[in-house]
Amino acid sequence: MAPPVVLRLENVTKRFGLFTALHDINLDIYDGEFLTIVGPSGSGKTTMIRLLVGMDEPSEGLIYLDGKVINRVPANKRPTCMVFQSLALFPHRTVGQNIEFPLKIRGVDERRRRARANELLDLLHLPRDYYGKGVMQCSGGERQRVALARALAFDPEILFFDEPLSALDYRLRKALEKELKQLHRQTGKTFVYITHSLEEAMVMSDRIAIMRTGSIAQVGTRRNLCQPEKPLRRRIHGRGQPVRCRGPGRRAVSGARRGYVGQRRPSRYRRRRARHLDGAAGIRPFPDSRGCRRLRSQRPDG
Amino acid sequence: MDRIEERQGLLSALPLSVLMVLIFVAPLIVVAVFSIMPPRVFDVLHMPSFENYRIFFTQGYYRSLGWALGMAAMATVTLFVICYPLAYAMAKIFKKFTLIITIAVVVTLFVSENIRLFGWVLTLMKGGLISGYLRTYAGIDIDGWLYNVPVIVFGLVYVYFPFMLFPLVQGISMVPEEVRQAASDLGASRTRIFFEIDLPLAMPGIVVGSLLTFVLAAGAMAESKLLGGQAVIVMADEIEAAFTFGQNWSLGSALAMILILIIGSLAFFALSRVDLDGIMGRRG
């Protein structure tokens, strides 16, 4: 039996003046799943997440949380929380004060706040003596963990992530992807993650929604997305024949990484044409030493 | 090599250092030395005496100091309350309109302070602009609003408005919008965001604006003379009177030293209490 729908978007449209940022979005988010919304820059990912956390209101359509319409519920009244791309930590507060902030807002007493902050420091593999450390003195990865701890201290029903790993180096990003997935398993919360990197999406998600120019082009599990039929999916995966995935997850990831898995390398004409189409769609290919193409986001230094 | 560079650096800094000493430090030293000379002497070749400081307490000059500091504090608080919403709007809400407000405020500084204050005298005096209109069109006869403490505070607020507004705009614009949004997302109300995020992060601007207005207002005298009609005598008035009509340089110097010391200590205290580096995230 499928888990219950916790968040539903029904014909959601968002306009800024004459510009339509989101067009007729329909999406169900299930309880406890790890959903990743992936798409190139300008596809409307951040606009969508801002609607979901309550920082903006949709121009049309309805957003349901646990069956209730929440279109006009402000961000501070929603049981959701977001980890920002910039992390948005409070620079004038210590690590402990940052983590305790949502608890302080709720009027939790100091002893329990401190205990919860220590629990979260442990959970996120941060030393307990970081409690009194200035948050701006922490490294990028540590700040990332502090932002996560702060969001978890809020104990949200749904946790949103707006490309939080995009500013980190490759190795740290890989480590944090793993930790994030582990954290999802440990907490059992619903995670909605936004990224432009299909690789990140493939590694972490239960389901992936692909966005393009303000609408959702495709939603599916990693396995579904391994069988590209439409041009968009093919452009993201790499051109050529559909990739056959035998097992879930692992094969799919490696297939997406290499570009051409279990298939013949396309002719020179087809490769050039693919590059031309990618350029027109705003996707910048990256030829490696073997002539295979990867998305920029999949480059080790990306 | 390092020594040569060090020497060259010192030599290059020498002319400016001498100029600074002559312009800023020397007059202060002269005033400090005069303040410990006996009353009514015009040179410093006398035995030091603290008679002038005794006069400050015995002849009621402390009241003038109290008025100066009290009205400066009132003007600073009023300016903060008035300027904060406007500065917030200029930093976060208004876009092109911010430039228009900036120009409008800066343009007032092109006209001399005294002329602007005389403008207010003509507006607020008995039979002036406001009372004239009220008498003609509403039949209300009033004495005018001049020559009291509130109007002096109003004058200080009016004159030092830009000195509070612009540092506040600068301070508020340093508060990242995403940090405010994150606080809201974590459940904080608007009031909570104001006290927990906006105020602490805008503190550098608030401290600079408040210090500027307080220090300038505490040493101001045109407002109390023109708008207040000397309803109260402020410290700057007393200092001027001691140096001019009173021909008592040593008393004037002592009063000036007291004002400098008190304002300097307050400024030092305010700056030391506010951890600007911590706020800016430069230190943990």
Tab-separated table of C-alpha atoms in Angstrom, chain A residues 50 53 55 75-76 80-82 84-86 88-93 101-102 104-105 134 136-137 150-151 154, chain B residues 176 178-190 192 195-197 200-201 278-284:
chain	number	residue	atom	x	y	z
A	50	ARG	CA	9.063	29.051	-1.905
A	53	VAL	CA	7.264	26.644	2.524
A	55	MET	CA	7.251	32.440	1.432
A	75	ALA	CA	5.822	30.377	6.627
A	76	ASN	CA	6.024	30.719	10.403
A	80	THR	CA	7.659	22.686	7.355
A	81	CYS	CA	11.211	23.921	7.324
A	82	MET	CA	13.812	24.732	4.694
A	84	PHE	CA	18.548	27.432	2.281
A	85	GLN	CA	21.114	27.438	-0.505
A	86	SER	CA	23.057	30.080	1.425
A	88	ALA	CA	20.986	31.471	6.180
A	89	LEU	CA	22.595	30.801	9.556
A	90	PHE	CA	22.417	33.597	12.115
A	91	PRO	CA	25.939	35.059	11.985
A	92	HIS	CA	25.669	36.787	15.377
A	93	ARG	CA	24.807	33.567	17.204
A	101	PHE	CA	16.522	28.958	17.858
A	102	PRO	CA	13.303	27.111	16.874
A	104	LYS	CA	13.499	29.026	21.953
A	105	ILE	CA	10.684	30.351	19.764
A	134	GLY	CA	30.767	31.191	16.524
A	136	MET	CA	30.971	31.916	11.093
A	137	GLN	CA	34.119	30.256	12.413
A	150	ARG	CA	18.709	23.715	13.192
A	151	ALA	CA	16.089	22.491	10.735
A	154	PHE	CA	12.310	22.527	14.472
B	176	PRO	CA	20.525	39.375	4.712
B	178	GLU	CA	17.432	35.023	3.622
B	179	VAL	CA	18.350	35.128	7.315
B	180	ARG	CA	15.057	36.877	8.071
B	181	GLN	CA	13.195	34.359	5.923
B	182	ALA	CA	14.957	31.489	7.699
B	183	ALA	CA	13.882	32.875	11.078
B	184	SER	CA	10.286	33.142	9.847
B	185	ASP	CA	10.496	29.622	8.438
B	186	LEU	CA	11.642	28.400	11.862
B	187	GLY	CA	8.475	29.810	13.406
B	188	ALA	CA	9.513	33.312	14.500
B	189	SER	CA	6.867	36.056	14.434
B	190	ARG	CA	7.599	39.511	12.989
B	192	ARG	CA	10.579	38.112	17.273
B	195	PHE	CA	14.319	41.697	18.177
B	196	GLU	CA	16.293	38.526	17.443
B	197	ILE	CA	17.529	39.197	13.911
B	200	PRO	CA	21.287	42.759	16.444
B	201	LEU	CA	22.385	42.526	12.817
B	278	GLY	CA	30.800	39.351	16.650
B	279	ILE	CA	27.734	40.810	14.940
B	280	MET	CA	29.459	40.828	11.600
B	281	GLY	CA	30.536	37.230	12.145
B	282	ARG	CA	34.213	38.108	12.042
B	283	ARG	CA	34.848	36.606	15.463
B	284	GLY	CA	33.229	33.785	17.394
